[in-house]
Amino acid sequence: MINWKNTDTLASYQELANVKRVNLAEAMSGEQGAERVKNYSVSMTEGLDYNYAAKEVDDTVIDALAKLADEAQLVDKFEALYNGEVINTGENRLVLHHLTRGQLGDKVVADGVDKRAFYVEQQEKIADFANKVHAGEIVNGAGEKFTTVVQIGIGGSDLGPRAMYLALENWAKKNGLFKMEAKFISNVDPDDAAAVLNAIDVAHSIFVLVSKSGTTLETLTNESFVKDALKNAGLDASKHMIAVTSETSPLAKSDDYLAAFFMDDYIGGRYSSTSAVGGAVLSLAFGPEVFAQFLEGAAAADKSATNKDVRKNAALLDAMIGVYERNILGYPATAVLPYSQALSRFPAHLQQLDMESNGKSVNRFGEPVDYVTGPVIFGEPGTNGQHSFYQLLHQGTDIVPLQFIGFKNSQIGTDVVIQDSTSQQKLCANVAAQIVAFACGKSDENRNKNFEGGRPSSIIIGEKLDPKTLGALLAHYENKVMFQGFVWNLNSFDQEGVQLGKVLAKRVLAHETDGALKVFSDLLNI
Amino acid sequence: MINWKNTDTLASYQELANVKRVNLAEAMSGEQGAERVKNYSVSMTEGLDYNYAAKEVDDTVIDALAKLADEAQLVDKFEALYNGEVINTGENRLVLHHLTRGQLGDKVVADGVDKRAFYVEQQEKIADFANKVHAGEIVNGAGEKFTTVVQIGIGGSDLGPRAMYLALENWAKKNGLFKMEAKFISNVDPDDAAAVLNAIDVAHSIFVLVSKSGTTLETLTNESFVKDALKNAGLDASKHMIAVTSETSPLAKSDDYLAAFFMDDYIGGRYSSTSAVGGAVLSLAFGPEVFAQFLEGAAAADKSATNKDVRKNAALLDAMIGVYERNILGYPATAVLPYSQALSRFPAHLQQLDMESNGKSVNRFGEPVDYVTGPVIFGEPGTNGQHSFYQLLHQGTDIVPLQFIGFKNSQIGTDVVIQDSTSQQKLCANVAAQIVAFACGKSDENRNKNFEGGRPSSIIIGEKLDPKTLGALLAHYENKVMFQGFVWNLNSFDQEGVQLGKVLAKRVLAHETDGALKVFSDLLNI
C-alpha cells in the first residue's frame, strides 16, 4: 500500500535534521579519506561507478537517508510507476519512458495496447527506415542519398537528443559508425532556422519534425521555414520530412511526411530521448544498432535503480544525498561538471530534466508544500569551467554541491604527451584534484589564498563514453530526479508552469493586451 | 578621497534593509504597471535601453540604492580605475580593459608606456595583419589564402571571444562582411582538439595561440596537438600560427609564430574580449572595421557608466538592483535569458565574468566579509528555456531574478508568417509575455495552475544585435560586475580560487599524492 505524503510529515525526515553533520575536510584527509574513496562507491552498470566519498555524508547519514527512502517508499513507488500506475495524476497519465528501453515489471496495457510492444514496434520501424536511408533505398527526389538529418523540435525534443548526438558524434566517427551529420532547429528566433538552413545542403537533407501534440507553435513555425527553403530550392517537401508525434496528432497520417513514428502521452518530453524522439535522429545519424546499445545502457541503469538497498542503488543514493543537501544543509543550486567535451550540452539537458520536473511548490495533490524542492542546475565541461566560474565554487560565500563526471579514456584516442603526461591524463588529474581541493581546501595565512574546503562533490567514473554508458548516464539522472520528486511528494511529470507565458504570448500576438504588457509589446515593436 | 569599506559598515546599507518592500504583482498591474514600463527605463547607448519596471523596486528603493551607490563612492572608484589607480591590489596591478576601447579620463602611463597608445597600436597591428590575410598577401606555404581561423585558448581567451564570434557570425554573413570561419579549441580533453582538427582544412587554417603568460598548460598542450596535425599534413607550423600574449612571455619573440600581438597584466582574461585576445580572431573573422565598431559600442557604454545619477547609468543601476536582490531580498542565483539565438554562449561568458570576479569571501584587504557576494549565474536563450527550466523559475520554491535581453529585429531577416505573425514577432511576444507572467502571475483555484507572480526581471531592449550593440552589451555587464565588486569591497580582478586545483593536478601528474587523492588517481587510471 503506497502512501503519498509530504516530506515533512515523515518521522525519518525529522530525524535526519538531527543527525550529526560530517566535517568533510576532516573526513577526506589522510588514510581515512583514502578509505572513504575506496568504500563510498556504487556500481551503476558495467564500466560506470558513482563515488560519493566527497559528499558530506558518513554511514550514520546514509543510514538516516536509507530510513527516509524506506519510509517514503521510493522503490515501491518506482515499482508502481513501471507497472503502469497513474503516477502523473494531474494529467491522469501513466509514466512509461522506462518501457522504451526494457520491461522492468508487469506487462503494461493502456488504451488496449501492450505499451512495451508498441515502443519496440516504433523502434523497429525507425530502424528499418534508417537502414533504408543508409542503403540508398529511401532517397531524395533526384534519387540521391541523404547526407544530413535535421531535427526540428524544442524543449525535450531538442535538448536531450542534441546532447546525446554531440556525446556520440566523435565516438561514432572514430568507430566507423557515423552515417549522417545531424543539425537541430529549435528556437522560434528566425535566425536559428535561417542559419541552419544556410549551413546545410537542403537537397540532401531529411528533416525530423518532432511534436507530440502536433501543435507546438515554435516547431510548426520552423517547419514552415524549412518547407519554404525546400520549395525555394525547387524540392518537394514531402520527400524530405518525417514526423515523430502521437498517433492522434494532426501530423500522424499526413501526406506531408515520408513516414511518421510514434510516441504517446505517457512519455514526457524531457524523458523522451529513448523514445522515437531520440530514436529517429540518432538512428539516422549513427545507425539503429548504436541506438539499441544506448537503450541497453539505459535499461541496465533502470534495473539497478530497482534495488531497495540505497548503498547499491546509485540513482536512489544520488537522489537522497541531493535531498539532504537541499533540505537539511540548505544549498540552493547544484553544478554538473562533465570532464568530457562530448558532454558539452549534457548539463543543459539535465537542467531541463531536473528543473522542469521538480521546480514546483505544490505537492501531487495541488497543496502548497512547506519545504524547498528542486534546485537550480547549471554546468559546463571541465577543464573549461576551472578557468571560469570555479572561482565562486571554491571561494564564494555560498556552497554549491557538485556532480563531476569523468572517463578514463578519451573517445577519439588521438593524444599528445606534454610535460610527461597525455591530455587525457591531464584531464583526469584535474578532476581528481578538484574533488580533493573542494573537499579539503588548504589553509593559507593570506586569506585571499585560503580555501575553507568542506565543499561537497560526487563523481561518476566511467571507462569510456560510448552508447551504453551514455544510456546509463541518462537513465541514472532520470531516475534520480524521479526519486527526488517522490521524496518531495511532487508530480515530476507535468509542467503547468510553462502555460501562463504561452497564453500571454498569444494575447500579445492577437493585440489583445493592456497595461504593462501593452507597453512592452509597443517597446518591442510587436 | 576614496574609502574602501565593507558593505555592512555603510549607514545607507543598513537603511536599505528597512525600506518598504515592493509588491511587484501589484505594482505591475493595470495603468500603474503601464506607467512603470514607460518610466523605469534607462538609455544605455544608441538603440539599447535597460528597462527595470519588473524589478522589485520603486522610487523609494531606487533612492536608497542611489544613496548606497554614493556612500560607497562607486562612480568615484570607477574614475580612479580608469585613471590608472592600482585597483587590483592583491596582484598590484592597474585595471585597464576600458582603455582598449577608449580614453575616459587621464592619460595612463604604466611601465613608462602610454597604455591607450599601446592598445591602439596592437589593434592597428592586428588590423594590418588581418587585412593582409584577407587580401592574400599573407598566405600559407603553398601561396594560398587562409579560409579558417582557430583560436586556441581557455577561460577568458575562449568564452568571451567565442560568444562574440557566435553573436556576429550571421550578422556578418548577412551583411557581406564575413571573411573567415572561426573555430575554438579550449579544453584539455584531447577529444576537443582532435574533433576541431578533424573538421577543418588545416592547410588553409591560421591558428591564434592565446596565453597571457605563455604558460597555460591546457593551451600549450593544445598548441602541440595543432603542431602535430600540421606536421602530419606536411606543413610548416610557423607559417600557420600567431600568438596573442604579453610582451614578456616566452611566446612574444619566438620564431614559431608568424606574428605576435600583445596584451598585458592590466587586462584580466575575462575582460579581454576588447583587447588583442578578441581582436585577432574577430578581426580575422569579420574584418578590422567590424571589430572597431564593436569597440565603439563598448566605449559608449563605458561612457554612460561614468554618470553619477543612478537613474541615468544603466550599469550602475543594474548593479545596485542586483545587490538589493542578493543581500536584502536574499536571492542566491540570477538567470540571463537572451531572446536571440546569436547570444547562445553569452550566458556562459557572463557566468565567468560575474562568478570569477565576485565569487569571493574576503574583501580587498583579505579580510572575511559577513555578507553574501556574487550569485550563481546561468542561462540559455529563450524561447528554448521556456520549454525547459522556466518551470522552476515560474513555480519553484526559490525566486530567481531574471535578466532578459531582446531585440526588435532579427539579424538575418529571413522570416515566415504563421498564424498572422512573423517568427521575430513571436519571439518578442514571448519575452514580453514572460516578463508580465513572472511579475504578475495569475490566480487559479487549481493550485497546480496557480502562479504567485512577484518574480522580478529586467530587460535590455535593442534595435538589433550588431557589432555596436554587442560591444555595449559586453561593456554593460563588465561595468555592472565592477560596480558590484566595489559595493562588496572585493577585488574583482584576481582569481586566487583557481590556484589550488592547479597545484593538486600537477601533484597528481607527478605521482606525488597520498590519501584520497592517490585513490582517486588510481580509480581514474592516471
PDB file of N, CA and C in Angstrom, chain B residues 339-414:
ATOM      1  N   TYR B 339      16.798  36.570 -25.674  1.00  0.00           N
ATOM      2  CA  TYR B 339      15.885  36.100 -26.723  1.00  0.00           C
ATOM      3  C   TYR B 339      16.548  36.371 -28.070  1.00  0.00           C
ATOM      4  N   SER B 340      17.596  35.631 -28.318  1.00  0.00           N
ATOM      5  CA  SER B 340      18.405  35.784 -29.520  1.00  0.00           C
ATOM      6  C   SER B 340      19.314  34.574 -29.594  1.00  0.00           C
ATOM      7  N   GLN B 341      19.107  33.758 -30.611  1.00  0.00           N
ATOM      8  CA  GLN B 341      19.924  32.549 -30.745  1.00  0.00           C
ATOM      9  C   GLN B 341      21.399  32.910 -30.902  1.00  0.00           C
ATOM     10  N   ALA B 342      21.664  34.078 -31.491  1.00  0.00           N
ATOM     11  CA  ALA B 342      23.058  34.506 -31.694  1.00  0.00           C
ATOM     12  C   ALA B 342      23.785  34.679 -30.360  1.00  0.00           C
ATOM     13  N   LEU B 343      23.044  34.902 -29.292  1.00  0.00           N
ATOM     14  CA  LEU B 343      23.666  35.074 -27.971  1.00  0.00           C
ATOM     15  C   LEU B 343      23.691  33.749 -27.191  1.00  0.00           C
ATOM     16  N   SER B 344      23.721  32.631 -27.930  1.00  0.00           N
ATOM     17  CA  SER B 344      23.646  31.324 -27.259  1.00  0.00           C
ATOM     18  C   SER B 344      24.744  31.111 -26.225  1.00  0.00           C
ATOM     19  N   ARG B 345      25.927  31.662 -26.452  1.00  0.00           N
ATOM     20  CA  ARG B 345      27.021  31.451 -25.494  1.00  0.00           C
ATOM     21  C   ARG B 345      27.317  32.692 -24.657  1.00  0.00           C
ATOM     22  N   PHE B 346      26.500  33.711 -24.795  1.00  0.00           N
ATOM     23  CA  PHE B 346      26.702  34.917 -23.986  1.00  0.00           C
ATOM     24  C   PHE B 346      26.511  34.619 -22.484  1.00  0.00           C
ATOM     25  N   PRO B 347      25.503  33.828 -22.107  1.00  0.00           N
ATOM     26  CA  PRO B 347      25.383  33.495 -20.678  1.00  0.00           C
ATOM     27  C   PRO B 347      26.624  32.782 -20.131  1.00  0.00           C
ATOM     28  N   ALA B 348      27.253  31.932 -20.925  1.00  0.00           N
ATOM     29  CA  ALA B 348      28.461  31.243 -20.446  1.00  0.00           C
ATOM     30  C   ALA B 348      29.597  32.238 -20.214  1.00  0.00           C
ATOM     31  N   HIS B 349      29.663  33.254 -21.073  1.00  0.00           N
ATOM     32  CA  HIS B 349      30.658  34.307 -20.859  1.00  0.00           C
ATOM     33  C   HIS B 349      30.343  35.087 -19.580  1.00  0.00           C
ATOM     34  N   LEU B 350      29.074  35.458 -19.415  1.00  0.00           N
ATOM     35  CA  LEU B 350      28.699  36.226 -18.214  1.00  0.00           C
ATOM     36  C   LEU B 350      28.901  35.402 -16.952  1.00  0.00           C
ATOM     37  N   GLN B 351      28.712  34.111 -17.069  1.00  0.00           N
ATOM     38  CA  GLN B 351      28.944  33.220 -15.928  1.00  0.00           C
ATOM     39  C   GLN B 351      30.385  33.352 -15.449  1.00  0.00           C
ATOM     40  N   GLN B 352      31.321  33.341 -16.396  1.00  0.00           N
ATOM     41  CA  GLN B 352      32.713  33.544 -15.990  1.00  0.00           C
ATOM     42  C   GLN B 352      32.920  34.952 -15.450  1.00  0.00           C
ATOM     43  N   LEU B 353      32.458  35.923 -16.232  1.00  0.00           N
ATOM     44  CA  LEU B 353      32.694  37.323 -15.885  1.00  0.00           C
ATOM     45  C   LEU B 353      32.267  37.599 -14.451  1.00  0.00           C
ATOM     46  N   ASP B 354      31.071  37.188 -14.127  1.00  0.00           N
ATOM     47  CA  ASP B 354      30.468  37.521 -12.840  1.00  0.00           C
ATOM     48  C   ASP B 354      31.010  36.625 -11.722  1.00  0.00           C
ATOM     49  N   MET B 355      30.944  35.326 -11.939  1.00  0.00           N
ATOM     50  CA  MET B 355      31.281  34.384 -10.858  1.00  0.00           C
ATOM     51  C   MET B 355      32.776  34.373 -10.550  1.00  0.00           C
ATOM     52  N   GLU B 356      33.600  34.610 -11.563  1.00  0.00           N
ATOM     53  CA  GLU B 356      35.044  34.631 -11.309  1.00  0.00           C
ATOM     54  C   GLU B 356      35.463  35.972 -10.694  1.00  0.00           C
ATOM     55  N   SER B 357      34.717  37.025 -11.016  1.00  0.00           N
ATOM     56  CA  SER B 357      35.063  38.341 -10.475  1.00  0.00           C
ATOM     57  C   SER B 357      34.611  38.495  -9.030  1.00  0.00           C
ATOM     58  N   ASN B 358      33.377  38.079  -8.752  1.00  0.00           N
ATOM     59  CA  ASN B 358      32.790  38.395  -7.450  1.00  0.00           C
ATOM     60  C   ASN B 358      32.429  37.182  -6.600  1.00  0.00           C
ATOM     61  N   GLY B 359      32.860  35.999  -7.007  1.00  0.00           N
ATOM     62  CA  GLY B 359      32.636  34.799  -6.196  1.00  0.00           C
ATOM     63  C   GLY B 359      33.723  34.692  -5.134  1.00  0.00           C
ATOM     64  N   LYS B 360      33.675  35.569  -4.154  1.00  0.00           N
ATOM     65  CA  LYS B 360      34.760  35.697  -3.177  1.00  0.00           C
ATOM     66  C   LYS B 360      34.213  35.918  -1.766  1.00  0.00           C
ATOM     67  N   SER B 361      34.985  35.479  -0.785  1.00  0.00           N
ATOM     68  CA  SER B 361      34.561  35.587   0.622  1.00  0.00           C
ATOM     69  C   SER B 361      35.419  36.534   1.437  1.00  0.00           C
ATOM     70  N   VAL B 362      36.440  37.114   0.812  1.00  0.00           N
ATOM     71  CA  VAL B 362      37.269  38.076   1.543  1.00  0.00           C
ATOM     72  C   VAL B 362      37.244  39.410   0.801  1.00  0.00           C
ATOM     73  N   ASN B 363      37.394  40.476   1.555  1.00  0.00           N
ATOM     74  CA  ASN B 363      37.391  41.786   0.919  1.00  0.00           C
ATOM     75  C   ASN B 363      38.767  42.091   0.301  1.00  0.00           C
ATOM     76  N   ARG B 364      38.917  43.262  -0.230  1.00  0.00           N
ATOM     77  CA  ARG B 364      40.146  43.567  -0.969  1.00  0.00           C
ATOM     78  C   ARG B 364      41.363  43.656  -0.058  1.00  0.00           C
ATOM     79  N   PHE B 365      41.125  43.632   1.236  1.00  0.00           N
ATOM     80  CA  PHE B 365      42.256  43.600   2.167  1.00  0.00           C
ATOM     81  C   PHE B 365      42.492  42.184   2.710  1.00  0.00           C
ATOM     82  N   GLY B 366      41.770  41.207   2.130  1.00  0.00           N
ATOM     83  CA  GLY B 366      41.950  39.827   2.574  1.00  0.00           C
ATOM     84  C   GLY B 366      41.236  39.485   3.869  1.00  0.00           C
ATOM     85  N   GLU B 367      40.272  40.326   4.255  1.00  0.00           N
ATOM     86  CA  GLU B 367      39.512  40.049   5.481  1.00  0.00           C
ATOM     87  C   GLU B 367      38.165  39.416   5.118  1.00  0.00           C
ATOM     88  N   PRO B 368      37.770  38.381   5.850  1.00  0.00           N
ATOM     89  CA  PRO B 368      36.483  37.740   5.553  1.00  0.00           C
ATOM     90  C   PRO B 368      35.335  38.750   5.643  1.00  0.00           C
ATOM     91  N   VAL B 369      34.360  38.623   4.753  1.00  0.00           N
ATOM     92  CA  VAL B 369      33.193  39.508   4.808  1.00  0.00           C
ATOM     93  C   VAL B 369      32.020  38.748   5.415  1.00  0.00           C
ATOM     94  N   ASP B 370      31.102  39.490   6.022  1.00  0.00           N
ATOM     95  CA  ASP B 370      29.965  38.899   6.730  1.00  0.00           C
ATOM     96  C   ASP B 370      28.680  38.964   5.926  1.00  0.00           C
ATOM     97  N   TYR B 371      28.799  39.100   4.624  1.00  0.00           N
ATOM     98  CA  TYR B 371      27.601  39.176   3.789  1.00  0.00           C
ATOM     99  C   TYR B 371      27.872  38.363   2.534  1.00  0.00           C
ATOM    100  N   VAL B 372      26.769  37.995   1.861  1.00  0.00           N
ATOM    101  CA  VAL B 372      26.941  37.223   0.638  1.00  0.00           C
ATOM    102  C   VAL B 372      27.432  38.132  -0.496  1.00  0.00           C
ATOM    103  N   THR B 373      28.188  37.540  -1.406  1.00  0.00           N
ATOM    104  CA  THR B 373      28.720  38.291  -2.557  1.00  0.00           C
ATOM    105  C   THR B 373      28.115  37.705  -3.843  1.00  0.00           C
ATOM    106  N   GLY B 374      28.912  37.566  -4.885  1.00  0.00           N
ATOM    107  CA  GLY B 374      28.402  37.184  -6.209  1.00  0.00           C
ATOM    108  C   GLY B 374      27.457  35.986  -6.198  1.00  0.00           C
ATOM    109  N   PRO B 375      26.378  36.071  -7.006  1.00  0.00           N
ATOM    110  CA  PRO B 375      25.424  34.964  -7.124  1.00  0.00           C
ATOM    111  C   PRO B 375      25.868  33.937  -8.169  1.00  0.00           C
ATOM    112  N   VAL B 376      25.204  32.789  -8.165  1.00  0.00           N
ATOM    113  CA  VAL B 376      25.331  31.845  -9.276  1.00  0.00           C
ATOM    114  C   VAL B 376      24.658  32.466 -10.498  1.00  0.00           C
ATOM    115  N   ILE B 377      25.324  32.399 -11.640  1.00  0.00           N
ATOM    116  CA  ILE B 377      24.786  32.930 -12.898  1.00  0.00           C
ATOM    117  C   ILE B 377      24.605  31.770 -13.875  1.00  0.00           C
ATOM    118  N   PHE B 378      23.461  31.683 -14.484  1.00  0.00           N
ATOM    119  CA  PHE B 378      23.253  30.655 -15.506  1.00  0.00           C
ATOM    120  C   PHE B 378      22.254  31.188 -16.516  1.00  0.00           C
ATOM    121  N   GLY B 379      22.117  30.496 -17.645  1.00  0.00           N
ATOM    122  CA  GLY B 379      21.127  30.932 -18.625  1.00  0.00           C
ATOM    123  C   GLY B 379      21.259  30.238 -19.954  1.00  0.00           C
ATOM    124  N   GLU B 380      20.200  30.295 -20.703  1.00  0.00           N
ATOM    125  CA  GLU B 380      20.111  29.743 -22.052  1.00  0.00           C
ATOM    126  C   GLU B 380      19.214  30.686 -22.841  1.00  0.00           C
ATOM    127  N   PRO B 381      19.294  30.654 -24.173  1.00  0.00           N
ATOM    128  CA  PRO B 381      18.421  31.526 -24.946  1.00  0.00           C
ATOM    129  C   PRO B 381      16.947  31.165 -24.790  1.00  0.00           C
ATOM    130  N   GLY B 382      16.081  32.182 -24.771  1.00  0.00           N
ATOM    131  CA  GLY B 382      14.645  31.983 -24.951  1.00  0.00           C
ATOM    132  C   GLY B 382      14.401  31.995 -26.448  1.00  0.00           C
ATOM    133  N   THR B 383      13.400  31.340 -26.989  1.00  0.00           N
ATOM    134  CA  THR B 383      12.330  30.688 -26.293  1.00  0.00           C
ATOM    135  C   THR B 383      12.701  29.291 -25.780  1.00  0.00           C
ATOM    136  N   ASN B 384      13.905  28.806 -26.101  1.00  0.00           N
ATOM    137  CA  ASN B 384      14.254  27.441 -25.709  1.00  0.00           C
ATOM    138  C   ASN B 384      14.084  27.188 -24.215  1.00  0.00           C
ATOM    139  N   GLY B 385      14.569  28.118 -23.410  1.00  0.00           N
ATOM    140  CA  GLY B 385      14.470  27.955 -21.966  1.00  0.00           C
ATOM    141  C   GLY B 385      13.033  27.812 -21.491  1.00  0.00           C
ATOM    142  N   GLN B 386      12.110  28.470 -22.203  1.00  0.00           N
ATOM    143  CA  GLN B 386      10.698  28.389 -21.806  1.00  0.00           C
ATOM    144  C   GLN B 386      10.202  26.946 -21.786  1.00  0.00           C
ATOM    145  N   HIS B 387      10.755  26.153 -22.696  1.00  0.00           N
ATOM    146  CA  HIS B 387      10.354  24.750 -22.783  1.00  0.00           C
ATOM    147  C   HIS B 387      11.251  23.887 -21.915  1.00  0.00           C
ATOM    148  N   SER B 388      11.983  24.505 -21.014  1.00  0.00           N
ATOM    149  CA  SER B 388      12.924  23.748 -20.204  1.00  0.00           C
ATOM    150  C   SER B 388      12.821  24.185 -18.749  1.00  0.00           C
ATOM    151  N   PHE B 389      13.779  24.964 -18.270  1.00  0.00           N
ATOM    152  CA  PHE B 389      13.886  25.227 -16.843  1.00  0.00           C
ATOM    153  C   PHE B 389      12.976  26.350 -16.347  1.00  0.00           C
ATOM    154  N   TYR B 390      12.225  27.008 -17.254  1.00  0.00           N
ATOM    155  CA  TYR B 390      11.321  28.078 -16.810  1.00  0.00           C
ATOM    156  C   TYR B 390      10.273  27.569 -15.813  1.00  0.00           C
ATOM    157  N   GLN B 391       9.956  26.271 -15.892  1.00  0.00           N
ATOM    158  CA  GLN B 391       9.011  25.706 -14.911  1.00  0.00           C
ATOM    159  C   GLN B 391       9.426  26.092 -13.494  1.00  0.00           C
ATOM    160  N   LEU B 392      10.691  25.855 -13.164  1.00  0.00           N
ATOM    161  CA  LEU B 392      11.176  26.192 -11.821  1.00  0.00           C
ATOM    162  C   LEU B 392      11.139  27.696 -11.596  1.00  0.00           C
ATOM    163  N   LEU B 393      11.495  28.452 -12.623  1.00  0.00           N
ATOM    164  CA  LEU B 393      11.500  29.907 -12.455  1.00  0.00           C
ATOM    165  C   LEU B 393      10.095  30.425 -12.137  1.00  0.00           C
ATOM    166  N   HIS B 394       9.079  29.826 -12.753  1.00  0.00           N
ATOM    167  CA  HIS B 394       7.699  30.273 -12.517  1.00  0.00           C
ATOM    168  C   HIS B 394       7.120  29.737 -11.210  1.00  0.00           C
ATOM    169  N   GLN B 395       7.371  28.471 -10.948  1.00  0.00           N
ATOM    170  CA  GLN B 395       6.633  27.823  -9.846  1.00  0.00           C
ATOM    171  C   GLN B 395       7.516  27.149  -8.807  1.00  0.00           C
ATOM    172  N   GLY B 396       8.832  27.298  -8.915  1.00  0.00           N
ATOM    173  CA  GLY B 396       9.721  26.662  -7.933  1.00  0.00           C
ATOM    174  C   GLY B 396       9.633  27.341  -6.574  1.00  0.00           C
ATOM    175  N   THR B 397      10.258  26.728  -5.586  1.00  0.00           N
ATOM    176  CA  THR B 397      10.157  27.276  -4.230  1.00  0.00           C
ATOM    177  C   THR B 397      11.105  28.451  -4.005  1.00  0.00           C
ATOM    178  N   ASP B 398      12.128  28.597  -4.838  1.00  0.00           N
ATOM    179  CA  ASP B 398      13.047  29.734  -4.717  1.00  0.00           C
ATOM    180  C   ASP B 398      12.759  30.763  -5.805  1.00  0.00           C
ATOM    181  N   ILE B 399      12.987  32.000  -5.488  1.00  0.00           N
ATOM    182  CA  ILE B 399      12.856  33.045  -6.503  1.00  0.00           C
ATOM    183  C   ILE B 399      14.215  33.308  -7.144  1.00  0.00           C
ATOM    184  N   VAL B 400      14.246  33.310  -8.462  1.00  0.00           N
ATOM    185  CA  VAL B 400      15.478  33.565  -9.217  1.00  0.00           C
ATOM    186  C   VAL B 400      15.287  34.839 -10.038  1.00  0.00           C
ATOM    187  N   PRO B 401      15.993  35.918  -9.727  1.00  0.00           N
ATOM    188  CA  PRO B 401      15.877  37.128 -10.548  1.00  0.00           C
ATOM    189  C   PRO B 401      16.353  36.868 -11.987  1.00  0.00           C
ATOM    190  N   LEU B 402      15.712  37.535 -12.909  1.00  0.00           N
ATOM    191  CA  LEU B 402      15.949  37.261 -14.328  1.00  0.00           C
ATOM    192  C   LEU B 402      16.455  38.502 -15.054  1.00  0.00           C
ATOM    193  N   GLN B 403      17.330  38.261 -16.015  1.00  0.00           N
ATOM    194  CA  GLN B 403      17.813  39.339 -16.880  1.00  0.00           C
ATOM    195  C   GLN B 403      17.521  38.949 -18.324  1.00  0.00           C
ATOM    196  N   PHE B 404      16.463  39.531 -18.865  1.00  0.00           N
ATOM    197  CA  PHE B 404      16.135  39.271 -20.268  1.00  0.00           C
ATOM    198  C   PHE B 404      16.914  40.216 -21.177  1.00  0.00           C
ATOM    199  N   ILE B 405      17.137  39.751 -22.403  1.00  0.00           N
ATOM    200  CA  ILE B 405      17.702  40.600 -23.458  1.00  0.00           C
ATOM    201  C   ILE B 405      16.864  40.330 -24.707  1.00  0.00           C
ATOM    202  N   GLY B 406      16.414  41.365 -25.385  1.00  0.00           N
ATOM    203  CA  GLY B 406      15.620  41.151 -26.592  1.00  0.00           C
ATOM    204  C   GLY B 406      15.896  42.216 -27.640  1.00  0.00           C
ATOM    205  N   PHE B 407      15.714  41.859 -28.892  1.00  0.00           N
ATOM    206  CA  PHE B 407      15.949  42.792 -29.995  1.00  0.00           C
ATOM    207  C   PHE B 407      14.706  42.870 -30.878  1.00  0.00           C
ATOM    208  N   LYS B 408      14.421  44.074 -31.340  1.00  0.00           N
ATOM    209  CA  LYS B 408      13.234  44.251 -32.172  1.00  0.00           C
ATOM    210  C   LYS B 408      13.374  43.543 -33.520  1.00  0.00           C
ATOM    211  N   ASN B 409      14.590  43.500 -34.030  1.00  0.00           N
ATOM    212  CA  ASN B 409      14.800  42.936 -35.363  1.00  0.00           C
ATOM    213  C   ASN B 409      15.740  41.739 -35.317  1.00  0.00           C
ATOM    214  N   SER B 410      15.541  40.810 -36.237  1.00  0.00           N
ATOM    215  CA  SER B 410      16.442  39.664 -36.339  1.00  0.00           C
ATOM    216  C   SER B 410      17.703  40.087 -37.084  1.00  0.00           C
ATOM    217  N   GLN B 411      18.706  39.224 -37.102  1.00  0.00           N
ATOM    218  CA  GLN B 411      19.952  39.555 -37.793  1.00  0.00           C
ATOM    219  C   GLN B 411      19.899  39.224 -39.275  1.00  0.00           C
ATOM    220  N   ILE B 412      19.320  38.074 -39.598  1.00  0.00           N
ATOM    221  CA  ILE B 412      19.374  37.599 -40.985  1.00  0.00           C
ATOM    222  C   ILE B 412      18.221  38.192 -41.802  1.00  0.00           C
ATOM    223  N   GLY B 413      17.058  38.347 -41.165  1.00  0.00           N
ATOM    224  CA  GLY B 413      15.938  38.976 -41.869  1.00  0.00           C
ATOM    225  C   GLY B 413      15.030  38.004 -42.592  1.00  0.00           C
ATOM    226  N   THR B 414      15.449  36.765 -42.770  1.00  0.00           N
ATOM    227  CA  THR B 414      14.561  35.761 -43.357  1.00  0.00           C
ATOM    228  C   THR B 414      13.503  35.411 -42.322  1.00  0.00           C
TER     229      THR B 414
END
